[in-house]
Coordinates of C-alpha atoms and ligand atoms in Angstrom, one line a residue:
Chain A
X1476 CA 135.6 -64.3 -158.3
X1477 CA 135.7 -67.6 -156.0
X1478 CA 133.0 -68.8 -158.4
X1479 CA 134.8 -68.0 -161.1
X1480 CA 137.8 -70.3 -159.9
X1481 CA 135.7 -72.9 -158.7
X1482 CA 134.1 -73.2 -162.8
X1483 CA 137.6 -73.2 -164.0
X1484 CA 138.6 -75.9 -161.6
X1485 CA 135.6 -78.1 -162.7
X1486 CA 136.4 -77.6 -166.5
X1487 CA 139.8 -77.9 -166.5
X1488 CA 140.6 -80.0 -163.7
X1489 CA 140.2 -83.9 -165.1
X1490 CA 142.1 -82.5 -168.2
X1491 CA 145.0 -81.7 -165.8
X1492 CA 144.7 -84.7 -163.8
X1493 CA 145.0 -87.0 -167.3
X1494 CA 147.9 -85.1 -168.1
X1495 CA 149.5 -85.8 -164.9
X1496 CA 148.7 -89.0 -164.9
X1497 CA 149.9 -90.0 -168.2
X1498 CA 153.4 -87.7 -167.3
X1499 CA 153.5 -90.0 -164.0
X1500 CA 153.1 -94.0 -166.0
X1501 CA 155.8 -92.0 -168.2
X1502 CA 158.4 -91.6 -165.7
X1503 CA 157.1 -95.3 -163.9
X1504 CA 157.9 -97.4 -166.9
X1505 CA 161.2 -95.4 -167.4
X1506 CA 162.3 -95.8 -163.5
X1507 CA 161.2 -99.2 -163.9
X1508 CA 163.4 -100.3 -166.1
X1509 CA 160.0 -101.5 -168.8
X1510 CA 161.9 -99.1 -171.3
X1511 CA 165.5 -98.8 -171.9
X1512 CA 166.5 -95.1 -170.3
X1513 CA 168.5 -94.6 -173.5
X1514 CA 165.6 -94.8 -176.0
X1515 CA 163.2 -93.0 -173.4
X1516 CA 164.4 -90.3 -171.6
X1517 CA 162.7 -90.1 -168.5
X1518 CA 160.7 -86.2 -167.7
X1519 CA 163.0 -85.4 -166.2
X1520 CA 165.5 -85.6 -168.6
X1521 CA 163.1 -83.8 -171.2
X1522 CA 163.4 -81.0 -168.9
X1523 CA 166.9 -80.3 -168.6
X1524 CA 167.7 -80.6 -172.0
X1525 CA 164.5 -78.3 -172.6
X1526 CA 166.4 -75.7 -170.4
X1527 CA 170.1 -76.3 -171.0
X1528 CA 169.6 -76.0 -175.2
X1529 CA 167.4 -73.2 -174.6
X1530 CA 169.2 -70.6 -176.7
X1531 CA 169.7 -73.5 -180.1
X1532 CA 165.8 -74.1 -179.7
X1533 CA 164.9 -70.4 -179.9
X1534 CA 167.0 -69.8 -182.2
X1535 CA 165.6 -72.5 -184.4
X1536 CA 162.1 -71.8 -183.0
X1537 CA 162.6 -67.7 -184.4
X1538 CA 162.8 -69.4 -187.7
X1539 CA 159.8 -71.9 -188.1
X1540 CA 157.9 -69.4 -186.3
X1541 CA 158.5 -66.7 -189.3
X1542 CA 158.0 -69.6 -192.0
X1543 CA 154.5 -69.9 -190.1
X1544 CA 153.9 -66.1 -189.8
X1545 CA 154.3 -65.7 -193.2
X1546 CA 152.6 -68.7 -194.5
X1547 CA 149.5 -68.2 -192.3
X1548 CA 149.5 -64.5 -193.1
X1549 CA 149.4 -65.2 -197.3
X1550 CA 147.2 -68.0 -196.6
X1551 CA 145.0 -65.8 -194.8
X1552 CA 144.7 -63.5 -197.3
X1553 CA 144.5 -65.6 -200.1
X1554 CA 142.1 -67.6 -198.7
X1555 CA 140.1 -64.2 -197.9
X1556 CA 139.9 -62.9 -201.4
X1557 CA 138.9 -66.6 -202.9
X1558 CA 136.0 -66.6 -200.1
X1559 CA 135.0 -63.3 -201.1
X1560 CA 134.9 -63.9 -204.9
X1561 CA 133.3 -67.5 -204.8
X1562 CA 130.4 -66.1 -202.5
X1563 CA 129.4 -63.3 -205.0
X1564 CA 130.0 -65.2 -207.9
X1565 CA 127.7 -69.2 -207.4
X1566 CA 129.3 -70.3 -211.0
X1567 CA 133.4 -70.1 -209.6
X1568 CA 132.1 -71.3 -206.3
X1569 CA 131.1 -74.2 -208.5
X1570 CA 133.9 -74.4 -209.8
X1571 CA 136.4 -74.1 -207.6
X1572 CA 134.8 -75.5 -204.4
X1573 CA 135.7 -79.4 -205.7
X1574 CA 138.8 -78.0 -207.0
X1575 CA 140.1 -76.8 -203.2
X1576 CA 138.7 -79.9 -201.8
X1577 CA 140.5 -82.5 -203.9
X1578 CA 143.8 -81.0 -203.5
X1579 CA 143.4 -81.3 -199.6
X1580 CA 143.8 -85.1 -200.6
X1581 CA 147.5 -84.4 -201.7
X1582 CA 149.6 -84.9 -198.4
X1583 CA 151.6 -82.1 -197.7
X1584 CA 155.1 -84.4 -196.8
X1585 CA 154.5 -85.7 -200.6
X1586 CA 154.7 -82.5 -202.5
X1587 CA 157.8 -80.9 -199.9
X1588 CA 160.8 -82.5 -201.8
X1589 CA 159.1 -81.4 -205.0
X1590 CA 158.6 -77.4 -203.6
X1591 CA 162.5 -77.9 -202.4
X1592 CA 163.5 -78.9 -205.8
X1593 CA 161.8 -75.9 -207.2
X1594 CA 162.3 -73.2 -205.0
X1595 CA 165.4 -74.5 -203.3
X1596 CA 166.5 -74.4 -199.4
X1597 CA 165.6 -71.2 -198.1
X1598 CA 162.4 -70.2 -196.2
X1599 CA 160.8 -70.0 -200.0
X1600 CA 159.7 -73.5 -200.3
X1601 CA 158.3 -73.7 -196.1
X1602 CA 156.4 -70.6 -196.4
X1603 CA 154.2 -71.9 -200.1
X1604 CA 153.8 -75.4 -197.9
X1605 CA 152.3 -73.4 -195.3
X1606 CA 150.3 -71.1 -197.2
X1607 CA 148.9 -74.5 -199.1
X1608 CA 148.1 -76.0 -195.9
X1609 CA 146.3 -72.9 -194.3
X1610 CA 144.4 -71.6 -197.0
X1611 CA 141.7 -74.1 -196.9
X1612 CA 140.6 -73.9 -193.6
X1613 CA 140.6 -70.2 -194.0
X1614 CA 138.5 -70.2 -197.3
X1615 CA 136.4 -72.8 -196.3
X1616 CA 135.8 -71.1 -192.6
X1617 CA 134.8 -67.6 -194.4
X1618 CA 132.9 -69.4 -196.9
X1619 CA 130.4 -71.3 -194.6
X1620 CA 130.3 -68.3 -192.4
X1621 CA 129.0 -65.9 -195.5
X1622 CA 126.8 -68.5 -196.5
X1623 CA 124.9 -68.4 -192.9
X1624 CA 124.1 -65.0 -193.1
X1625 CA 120.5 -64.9 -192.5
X1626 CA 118.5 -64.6 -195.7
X1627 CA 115.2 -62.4 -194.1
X1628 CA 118.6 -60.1 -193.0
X1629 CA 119.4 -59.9 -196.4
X1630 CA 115.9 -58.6 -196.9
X1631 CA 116.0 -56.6 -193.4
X1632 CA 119.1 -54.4 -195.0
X1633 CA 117.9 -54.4 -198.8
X1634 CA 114.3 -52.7 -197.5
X1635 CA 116.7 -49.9 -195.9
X1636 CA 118.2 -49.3 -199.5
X1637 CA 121.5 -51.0 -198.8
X1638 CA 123.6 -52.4 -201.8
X1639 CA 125.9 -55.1 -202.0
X1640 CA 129.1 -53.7 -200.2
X1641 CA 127.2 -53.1 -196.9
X1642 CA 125.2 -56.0 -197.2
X1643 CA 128.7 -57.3 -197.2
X1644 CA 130.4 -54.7 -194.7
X1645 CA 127.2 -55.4 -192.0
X1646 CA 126.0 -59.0 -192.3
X1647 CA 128.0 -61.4 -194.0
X1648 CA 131.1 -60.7 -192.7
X1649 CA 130.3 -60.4 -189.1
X1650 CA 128.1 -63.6 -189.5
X1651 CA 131.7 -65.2 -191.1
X1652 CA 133.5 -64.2 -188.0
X1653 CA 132.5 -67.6 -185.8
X1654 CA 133.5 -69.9 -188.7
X1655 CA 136.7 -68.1 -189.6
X1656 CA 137.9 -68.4 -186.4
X1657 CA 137.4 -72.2 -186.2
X1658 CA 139.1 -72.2 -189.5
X1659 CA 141.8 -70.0 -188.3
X1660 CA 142.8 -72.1 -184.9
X1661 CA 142.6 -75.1 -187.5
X1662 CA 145.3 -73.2 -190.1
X1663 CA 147.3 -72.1 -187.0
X1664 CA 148.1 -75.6 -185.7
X1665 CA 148.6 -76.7 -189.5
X1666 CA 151.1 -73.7 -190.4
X1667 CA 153.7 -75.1 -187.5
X1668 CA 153.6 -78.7 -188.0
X1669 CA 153.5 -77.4 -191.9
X1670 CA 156.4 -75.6 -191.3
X1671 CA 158.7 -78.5 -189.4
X1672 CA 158.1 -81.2 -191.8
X1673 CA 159.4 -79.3 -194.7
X1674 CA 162.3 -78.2 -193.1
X1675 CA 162.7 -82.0 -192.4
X1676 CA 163.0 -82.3 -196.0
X1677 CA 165.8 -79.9 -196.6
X1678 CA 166.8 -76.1 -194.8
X1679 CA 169.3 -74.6 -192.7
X1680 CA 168.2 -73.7 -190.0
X1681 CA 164.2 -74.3 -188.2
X1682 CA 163.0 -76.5 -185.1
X1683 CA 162.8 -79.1 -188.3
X1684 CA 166.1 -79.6 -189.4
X1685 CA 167.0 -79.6 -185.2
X1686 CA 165.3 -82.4 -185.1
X1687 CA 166.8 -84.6 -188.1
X1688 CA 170.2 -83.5 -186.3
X1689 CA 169.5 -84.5 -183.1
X1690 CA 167.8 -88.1 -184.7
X1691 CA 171.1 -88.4 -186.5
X1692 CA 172.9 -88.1 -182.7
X1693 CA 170.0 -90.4 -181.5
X1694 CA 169.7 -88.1 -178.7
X1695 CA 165.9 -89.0 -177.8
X1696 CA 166.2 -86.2 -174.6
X1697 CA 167.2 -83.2 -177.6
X1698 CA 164.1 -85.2 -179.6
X1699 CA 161.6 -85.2 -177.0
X1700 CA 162.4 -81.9 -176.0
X1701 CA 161.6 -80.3 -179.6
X1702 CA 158.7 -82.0 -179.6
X1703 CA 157.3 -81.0 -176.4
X1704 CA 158.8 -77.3 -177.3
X1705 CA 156.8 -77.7 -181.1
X1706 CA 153.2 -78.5 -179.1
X1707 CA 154.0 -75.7 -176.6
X1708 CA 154.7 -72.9 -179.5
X1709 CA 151.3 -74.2 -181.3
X1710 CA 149.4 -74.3 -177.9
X1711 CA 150.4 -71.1 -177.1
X1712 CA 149.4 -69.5 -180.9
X1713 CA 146.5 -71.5 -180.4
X1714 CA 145.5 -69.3 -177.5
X1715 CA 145.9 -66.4 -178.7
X1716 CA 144.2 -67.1 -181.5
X1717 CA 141.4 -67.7 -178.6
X1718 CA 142.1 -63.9 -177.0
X1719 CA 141.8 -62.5 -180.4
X1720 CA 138.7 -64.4 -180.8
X1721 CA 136.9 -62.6 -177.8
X1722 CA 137.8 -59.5 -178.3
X1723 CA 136.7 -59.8 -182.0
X1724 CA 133.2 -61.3 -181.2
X1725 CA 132.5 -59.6 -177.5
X1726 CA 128.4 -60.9 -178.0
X1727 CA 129.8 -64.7 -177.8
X1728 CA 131.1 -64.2 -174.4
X1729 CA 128.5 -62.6 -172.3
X1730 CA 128.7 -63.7 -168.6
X1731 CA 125.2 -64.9 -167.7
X1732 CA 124.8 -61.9 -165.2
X1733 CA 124.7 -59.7 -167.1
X1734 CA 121.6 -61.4 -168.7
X1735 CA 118.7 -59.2 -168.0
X1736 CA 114.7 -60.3 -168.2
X1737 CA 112.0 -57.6 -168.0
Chain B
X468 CA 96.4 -37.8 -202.3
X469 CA 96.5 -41.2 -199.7
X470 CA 100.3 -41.5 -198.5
X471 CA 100.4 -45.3 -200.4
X472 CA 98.6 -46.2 -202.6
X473 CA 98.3 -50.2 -204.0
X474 CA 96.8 -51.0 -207.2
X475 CA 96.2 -54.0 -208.7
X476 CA 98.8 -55.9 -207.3
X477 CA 99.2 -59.8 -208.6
X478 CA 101.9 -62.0 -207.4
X479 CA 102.4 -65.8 -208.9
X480 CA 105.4 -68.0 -208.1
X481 CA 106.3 -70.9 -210.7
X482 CA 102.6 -70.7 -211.8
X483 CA 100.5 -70.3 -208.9
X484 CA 99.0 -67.3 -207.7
X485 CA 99.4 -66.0 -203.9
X486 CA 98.1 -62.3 -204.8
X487 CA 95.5 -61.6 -207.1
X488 CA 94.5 -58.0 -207.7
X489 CA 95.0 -56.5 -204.7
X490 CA 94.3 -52.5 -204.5
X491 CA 94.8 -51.0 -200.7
X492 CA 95.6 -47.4 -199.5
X493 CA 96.8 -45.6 -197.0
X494 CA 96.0 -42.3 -195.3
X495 CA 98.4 -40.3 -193.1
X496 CA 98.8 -41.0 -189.7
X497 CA 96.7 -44.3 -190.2
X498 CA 97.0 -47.9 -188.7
X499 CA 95.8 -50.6 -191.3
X500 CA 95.8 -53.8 -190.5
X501 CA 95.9 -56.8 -193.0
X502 CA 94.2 -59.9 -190.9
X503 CA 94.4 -63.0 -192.6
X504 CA 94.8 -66.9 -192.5
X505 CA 98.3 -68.3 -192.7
X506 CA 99.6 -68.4 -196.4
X507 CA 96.9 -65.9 -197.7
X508 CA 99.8 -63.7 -198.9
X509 CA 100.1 -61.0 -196.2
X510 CA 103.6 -61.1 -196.4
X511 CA 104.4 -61.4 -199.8
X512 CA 102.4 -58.5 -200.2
X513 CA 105.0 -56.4 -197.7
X514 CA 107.9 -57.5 -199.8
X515 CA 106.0 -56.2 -203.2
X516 CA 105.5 -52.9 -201.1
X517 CA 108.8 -52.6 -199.4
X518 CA 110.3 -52.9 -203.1
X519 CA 111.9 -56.2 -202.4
X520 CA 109.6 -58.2 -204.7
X521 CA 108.9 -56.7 -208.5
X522 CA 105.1 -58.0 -208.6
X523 CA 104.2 -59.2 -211.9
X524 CA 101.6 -56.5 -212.7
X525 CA 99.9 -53.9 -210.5
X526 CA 102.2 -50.5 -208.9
X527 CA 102.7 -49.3 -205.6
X528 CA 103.0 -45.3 -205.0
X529 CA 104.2 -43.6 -202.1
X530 CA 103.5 -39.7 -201.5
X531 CA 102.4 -39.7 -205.4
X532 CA 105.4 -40.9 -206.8
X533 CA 106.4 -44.9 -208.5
X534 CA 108.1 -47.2 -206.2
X535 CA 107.4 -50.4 -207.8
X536 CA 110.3 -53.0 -207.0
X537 CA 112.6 -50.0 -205.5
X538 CA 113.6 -50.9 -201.8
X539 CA 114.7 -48.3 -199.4
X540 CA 111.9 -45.9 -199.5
X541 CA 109.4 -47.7 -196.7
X542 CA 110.4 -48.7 -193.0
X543 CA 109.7 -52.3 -192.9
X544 CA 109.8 -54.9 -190.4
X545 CA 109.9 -58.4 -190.5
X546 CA 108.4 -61.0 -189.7
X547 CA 111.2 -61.9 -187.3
X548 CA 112.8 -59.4 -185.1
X549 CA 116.4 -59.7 -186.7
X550 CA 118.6 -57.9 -184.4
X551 CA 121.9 -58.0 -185.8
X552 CA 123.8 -60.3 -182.4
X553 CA 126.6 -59.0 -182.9
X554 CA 126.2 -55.3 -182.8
X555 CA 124.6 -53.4 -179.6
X556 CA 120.9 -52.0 -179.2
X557 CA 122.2 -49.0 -179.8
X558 CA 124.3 -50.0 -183.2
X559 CA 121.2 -52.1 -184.4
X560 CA 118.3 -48.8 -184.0
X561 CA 121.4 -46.6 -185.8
X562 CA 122.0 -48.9 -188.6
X563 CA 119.6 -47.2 -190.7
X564 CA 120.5 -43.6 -190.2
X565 CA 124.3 -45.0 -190.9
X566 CA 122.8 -46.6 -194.6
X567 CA 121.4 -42.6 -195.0
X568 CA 125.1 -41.5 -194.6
X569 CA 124.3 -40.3 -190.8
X570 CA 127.9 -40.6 -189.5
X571 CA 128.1 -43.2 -186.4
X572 CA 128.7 -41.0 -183.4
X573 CA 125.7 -38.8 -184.2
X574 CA 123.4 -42.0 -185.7
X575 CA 124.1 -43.4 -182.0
X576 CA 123.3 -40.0 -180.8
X577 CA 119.6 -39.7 -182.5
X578 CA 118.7 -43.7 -181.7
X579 CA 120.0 -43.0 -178.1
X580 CA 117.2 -40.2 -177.6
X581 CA 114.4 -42.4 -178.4
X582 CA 115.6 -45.2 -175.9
X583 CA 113.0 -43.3 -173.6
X584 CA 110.2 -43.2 -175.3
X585 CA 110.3 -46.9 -176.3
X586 CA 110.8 -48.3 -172.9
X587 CA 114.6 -49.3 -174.0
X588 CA 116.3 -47.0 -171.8
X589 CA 119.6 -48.8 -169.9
X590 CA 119.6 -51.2 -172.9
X591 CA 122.3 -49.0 -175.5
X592 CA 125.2 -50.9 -174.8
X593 CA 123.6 -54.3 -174.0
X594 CA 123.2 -57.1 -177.1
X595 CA 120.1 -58.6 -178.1
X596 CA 121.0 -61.9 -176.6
X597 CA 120.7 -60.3 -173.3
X598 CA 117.3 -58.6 -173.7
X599 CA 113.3 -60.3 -173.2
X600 CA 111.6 -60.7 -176.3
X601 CA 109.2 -58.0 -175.9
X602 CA 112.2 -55.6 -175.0
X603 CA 113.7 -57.1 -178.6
X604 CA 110.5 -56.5 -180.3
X605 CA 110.8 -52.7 -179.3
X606 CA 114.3 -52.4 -180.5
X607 CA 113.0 -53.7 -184.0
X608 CA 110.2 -51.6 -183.7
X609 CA 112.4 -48.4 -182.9
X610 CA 114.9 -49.6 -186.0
X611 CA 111.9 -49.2 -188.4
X612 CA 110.7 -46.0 -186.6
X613 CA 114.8 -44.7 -187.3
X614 CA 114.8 -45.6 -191.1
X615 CA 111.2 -43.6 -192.0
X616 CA 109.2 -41.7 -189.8
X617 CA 106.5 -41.6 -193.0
X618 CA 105.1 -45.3 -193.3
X619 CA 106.3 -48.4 -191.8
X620 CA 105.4 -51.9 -192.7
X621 CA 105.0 -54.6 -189.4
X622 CA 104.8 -57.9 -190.3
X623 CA 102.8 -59.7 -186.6
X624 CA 105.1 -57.6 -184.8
X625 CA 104.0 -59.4 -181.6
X626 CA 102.8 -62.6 -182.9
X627 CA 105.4 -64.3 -180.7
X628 CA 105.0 -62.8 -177.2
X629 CA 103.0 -64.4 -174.7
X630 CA 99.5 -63.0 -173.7
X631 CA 99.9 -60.6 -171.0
X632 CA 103.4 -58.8 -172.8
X633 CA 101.3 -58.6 -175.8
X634 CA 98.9 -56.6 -173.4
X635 CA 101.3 -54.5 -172.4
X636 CA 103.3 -53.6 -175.9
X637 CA 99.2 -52.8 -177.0
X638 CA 99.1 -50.4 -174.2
X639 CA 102.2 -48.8 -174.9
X640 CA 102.2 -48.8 -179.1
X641 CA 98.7 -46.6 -179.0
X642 CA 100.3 -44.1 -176.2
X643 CA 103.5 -44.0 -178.8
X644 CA 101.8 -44.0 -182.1
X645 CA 99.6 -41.2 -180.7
X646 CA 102.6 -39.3 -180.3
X647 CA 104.5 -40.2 -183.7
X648 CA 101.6 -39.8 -186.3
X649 CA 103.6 -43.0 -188.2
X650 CA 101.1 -44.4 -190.9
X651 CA 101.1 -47.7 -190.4
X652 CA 100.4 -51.2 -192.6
X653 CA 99.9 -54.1 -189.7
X654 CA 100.1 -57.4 -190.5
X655 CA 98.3 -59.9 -187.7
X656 CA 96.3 -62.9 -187.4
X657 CA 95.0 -61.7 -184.3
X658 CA 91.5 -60.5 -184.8
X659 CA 91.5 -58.7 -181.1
X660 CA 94.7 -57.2 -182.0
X661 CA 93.8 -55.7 -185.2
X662 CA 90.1 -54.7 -184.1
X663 CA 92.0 -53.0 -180.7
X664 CA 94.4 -51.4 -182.5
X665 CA 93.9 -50.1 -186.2
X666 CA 91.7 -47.8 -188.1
X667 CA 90.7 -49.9 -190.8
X668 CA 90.8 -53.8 -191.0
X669 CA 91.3 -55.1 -195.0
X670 CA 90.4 -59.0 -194.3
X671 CA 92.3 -61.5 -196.9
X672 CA 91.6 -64.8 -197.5
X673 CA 93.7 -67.2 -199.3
X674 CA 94.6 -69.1 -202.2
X675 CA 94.9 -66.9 -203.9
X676 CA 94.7 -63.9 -201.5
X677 CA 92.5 -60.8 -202.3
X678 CA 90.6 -58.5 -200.5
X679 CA 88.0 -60.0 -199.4
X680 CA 86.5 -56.8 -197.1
X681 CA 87.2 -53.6 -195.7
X682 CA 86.1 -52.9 -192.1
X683 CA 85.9 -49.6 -190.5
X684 CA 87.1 -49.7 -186.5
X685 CA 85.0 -46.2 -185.3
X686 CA 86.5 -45.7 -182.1
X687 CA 87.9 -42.8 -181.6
X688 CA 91.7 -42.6 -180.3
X689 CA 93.5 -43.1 -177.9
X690 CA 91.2 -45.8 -176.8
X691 CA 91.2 -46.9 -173.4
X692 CA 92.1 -50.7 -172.3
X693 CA 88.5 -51.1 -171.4
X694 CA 87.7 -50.4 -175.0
X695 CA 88.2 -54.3 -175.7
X696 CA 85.9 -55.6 -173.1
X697 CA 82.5 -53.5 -174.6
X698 CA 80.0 -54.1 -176.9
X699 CA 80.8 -52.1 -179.9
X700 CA 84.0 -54.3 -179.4
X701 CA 82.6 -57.5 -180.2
X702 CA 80.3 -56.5 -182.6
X703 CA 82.8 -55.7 -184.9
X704 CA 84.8 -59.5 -183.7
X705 CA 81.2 -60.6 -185.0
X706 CA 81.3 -59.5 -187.8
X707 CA 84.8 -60.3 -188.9
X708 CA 83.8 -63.8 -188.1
X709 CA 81.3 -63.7 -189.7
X710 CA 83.1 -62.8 -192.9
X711 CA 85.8 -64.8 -192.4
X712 CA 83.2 -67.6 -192.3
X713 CA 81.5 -67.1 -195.2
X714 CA 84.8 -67.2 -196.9
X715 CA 85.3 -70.9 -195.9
X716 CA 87.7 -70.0 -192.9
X717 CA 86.4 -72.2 -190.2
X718 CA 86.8 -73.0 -186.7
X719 CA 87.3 -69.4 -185.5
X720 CA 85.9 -69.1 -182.2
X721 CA 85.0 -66.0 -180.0
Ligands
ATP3 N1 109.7 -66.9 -202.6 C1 108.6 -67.7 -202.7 N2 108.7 -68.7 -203.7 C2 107.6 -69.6 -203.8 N3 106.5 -69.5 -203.0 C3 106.4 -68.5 -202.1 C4 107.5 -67.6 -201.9 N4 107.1 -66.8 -200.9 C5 105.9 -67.2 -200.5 N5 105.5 -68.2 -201.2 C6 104.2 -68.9 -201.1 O1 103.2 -67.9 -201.1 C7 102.2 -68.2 -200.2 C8 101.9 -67.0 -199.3 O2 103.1 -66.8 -198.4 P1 103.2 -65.6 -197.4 O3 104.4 -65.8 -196.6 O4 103.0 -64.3 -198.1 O5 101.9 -65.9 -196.4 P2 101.5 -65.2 -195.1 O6 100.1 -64.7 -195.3 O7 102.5 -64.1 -194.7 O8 101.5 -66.4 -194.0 P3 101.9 -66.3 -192.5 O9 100.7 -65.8 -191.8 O10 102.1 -67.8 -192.2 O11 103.1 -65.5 -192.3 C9 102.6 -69.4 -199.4 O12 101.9 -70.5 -200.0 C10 104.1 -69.6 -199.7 O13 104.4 -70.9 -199.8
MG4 MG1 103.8 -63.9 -193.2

């Protein structure tokens, strides 16, 4: 238990000491009078607006948060079912593989105004944005991880008579489950900033169009403050994508005691 | 009627030849081993019996009846242990019965009461990450045991332990397979291994492989540890020198 604490201490410790170092210069070269107080709000500041617009933020937050749900959720299962169809079949794996790749070179801010035009100002337009941005990482994550599947397992599980659906069902997608979740915590950081930026570019409601309000006010505490609010909500998912990660893949996180030689 | 049969078995990838005309059998409750140089074919020839490769002439028959190219009938294991990592012992030695349409709480059941037997006990719930290779290599083993207890294919199932757990697994495979009656096809390049442990030796030399010679190993079973250190021991190590040597494989020592 003591050691335990002592190994977190030694990982996480100089992250946490960066941090508040780089939180400390912050509040010097406000205090100091380098940077105008009214274009940089000192941390303090940050803070109190943090807590005193609490109840706009969340409310605001509720709604990005269910454009990202969604999005993330579609791309997921999108991305699934392409993974799944372009490993069994090599020639639409050809195909599409360069296909998904180039249009990861469109930028997602370039194609917003053009979704919004279409689909109009509701969630409709933040939710495709989001499915576009998460669906490659997800494909590409399952991909790579059904591709790794060892081919003498193949082998192992064809010599006990199984076909193609167990091969499936109990090798290539357990072997997937590493990459997909490296492709997931990569889609799940996407599918907020995703969904912010296209509410930028037209909505009602969402941490995005909070923050072309408050720019309009140039309040730069309200700014700051969604920003730092944005980075905790994706930290946050972030981890629990991490929990859900552990209890999917148990094997990956053995503790080293529990390592036994005979 | 032997419990396999191969006949005339030729293998040739993009034109050149790894098997030519290879004919083997096997006799209940036998252990055959194949000894052969690296690349003679040994285990090309386990994927043609296991049904994995179609061979492009010859037929393989188990218990009388065609399995050419069909997998699924014939416990086989590879070269490589293959532990699935992400499943437990226990889950890994059930897979099998689960692909026979055991259902998983009474799979787990009939793996579990073999743990014993194969030295595995305390090890259901662990992962193969946390177990010592020779530990592993009994897993495997009991996996292949689970799918067939009829005839079971082992590709140098302890070519990479070190000396003295190789010992040991010897030791303890002829105390189990005395119990089991498996028939069993052994691949090894490990002439005290094969001489120590099988029946009958085929000897295969390479490129492309055929059956060069067929030694009988007379000593009766179970054999003692001693059995290695006698005579009648190395007289048959001589002699599958020797025949190795007149084959062109050089540099095998004593
Ligand atoms: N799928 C394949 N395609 C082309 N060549 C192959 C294939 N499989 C095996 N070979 C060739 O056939 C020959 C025999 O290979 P095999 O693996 O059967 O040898 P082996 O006797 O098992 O050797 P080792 O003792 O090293 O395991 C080798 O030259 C190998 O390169
Ligand atoms: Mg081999």
């Amino acid at each position: 238990m003591i050691r335990k604490f002592r190994n977190i201490i030694r990982s996480k410790g100089p992250a946490v000491v960066a941090i508040l170092a780089i939180i400390g210069i912050w509040e010097f070269l406000c205090v100091s009078g380098a940077v105008p107080r009214y274009m940089l709000p000192t941390p303090g500041d940050v803070v109190t607006s943090l807590i005193s617009d609490r109840e706009l933020l969340w409310f605001n937050a509720k709604v990005t948060l269910q454009e990202a749900f969604y999005g993330l959720g579609i791309g997921i299962a999108i991305g699934f079912v392409f993974a799944v169809l372009m490993d069994m079949f090599e020639t639409l794996y050809r195909a599409l593989y360069p296909v998904m790749v180039l249009s990861q070179t469109i930028p997602t801010v370039a194609i917003a105004p053009l979704l919004v035009l279409w689909f109009g100002y509701e969630m409709k337009p933040k939710i495709i944005l989001v499915v576009i941005a998460s669906f490659f990482p997800i494909a590409v994550g399952l991909l790579d991880g059904f591709k790794s599947a060892d081919p003498d397992s193949v082998n192992l599980l064809r010599s006990m008579g199984a076909g193609r659906w167990r091969i499936f069902r109990y090798l290539k997608a357990p072997s997937a489950l590493p990459s997909f979740f490296s492709g997931l915590r990569i889609a799940t950081a996407y599918s907020v900033v995703t969904a912010v930026i296209s509410e930028w570019l037209g909505g009602f409601n969402g941490l995005g169009v909070y923050m072309t309000r408050v720019k309009k006010a140039y309040a730069f505490d309200k700014m700051f403050a969604v920003i730092i609010l944005i980075s905790i909500v994706s930290l946050v998912l972030i981890a629990i994508v991490s929990i859900l990660e552990r209890v999917c893949m148990p094997y990956r996180h053995l503790d080293d005691a529990d390592r036994q030689d005979s | 009627m032997s419990k396999l049969q191969v006949e005339n078995v030729s293998v040739s990838f993009g034109g050149s030849q790894v098997l030519k005309d290879i004919s083997i059998h096997l006799e209940q409750g036998e252990l055959v081993s194949l000894l052969g140089v690296s690349g003679s074919g040994k285990t090309t020839l386990f994927n043609v019996i296991s049904g994995l490769l179609k061979p492009q002439s010859g037929t393989v028959v188990l218990n009388g009846e065609e399995i050419t190219g069909k997998p699924g009938k014939i416990s086989y294991m590879l070269q490589k242990d293959l532990l699935l990592p992400y499943r437990t012992i226990q889950d890994n030695v059930a897979l099998p019965l689960i692909f026979q349409g055991m259902r998983k709480k009474a799979a787990r059941k009939k793996a579990s009461s073999m743990f014993e037997e194969f030295g595995l006990a305390g090890t259901e719930t662990k992962y193969p990450s946390q177990l010592s290779g020779g530990m592993r290599q009994r897993a495997a083993l009991l996996r292949t045991y689970m799918f067939s207890q009829d005839v079971a294919l082992l590709d140098e199932p302890f070519s990479a332990l070190d000396t003295l757990t190789k010992t040991q697994i010897h030791h303890w495979y002829l105390e189990v397979m005395e119990k089991i009656h498996l028939s069993t096809l052994f691949i090894t390049h490990d002439i005290d291994e094969a001489i120590l442990l099988s029946d009958r030796i085929y000897i295969l030399t390479g490129k492309p492989g055929e059956i060069l010679d067929e030694i009988v190993v007379k000593e009766p079973k179970p054999r003692e540890a001693d059995f290695a250190l006698s005579d009648a021991f190395l007289e048959y190590k001589r002699t599958i020198i020797r025949r190795l040597e007149e084959s062109g494989v050089t540099g095998v020592s004593l």
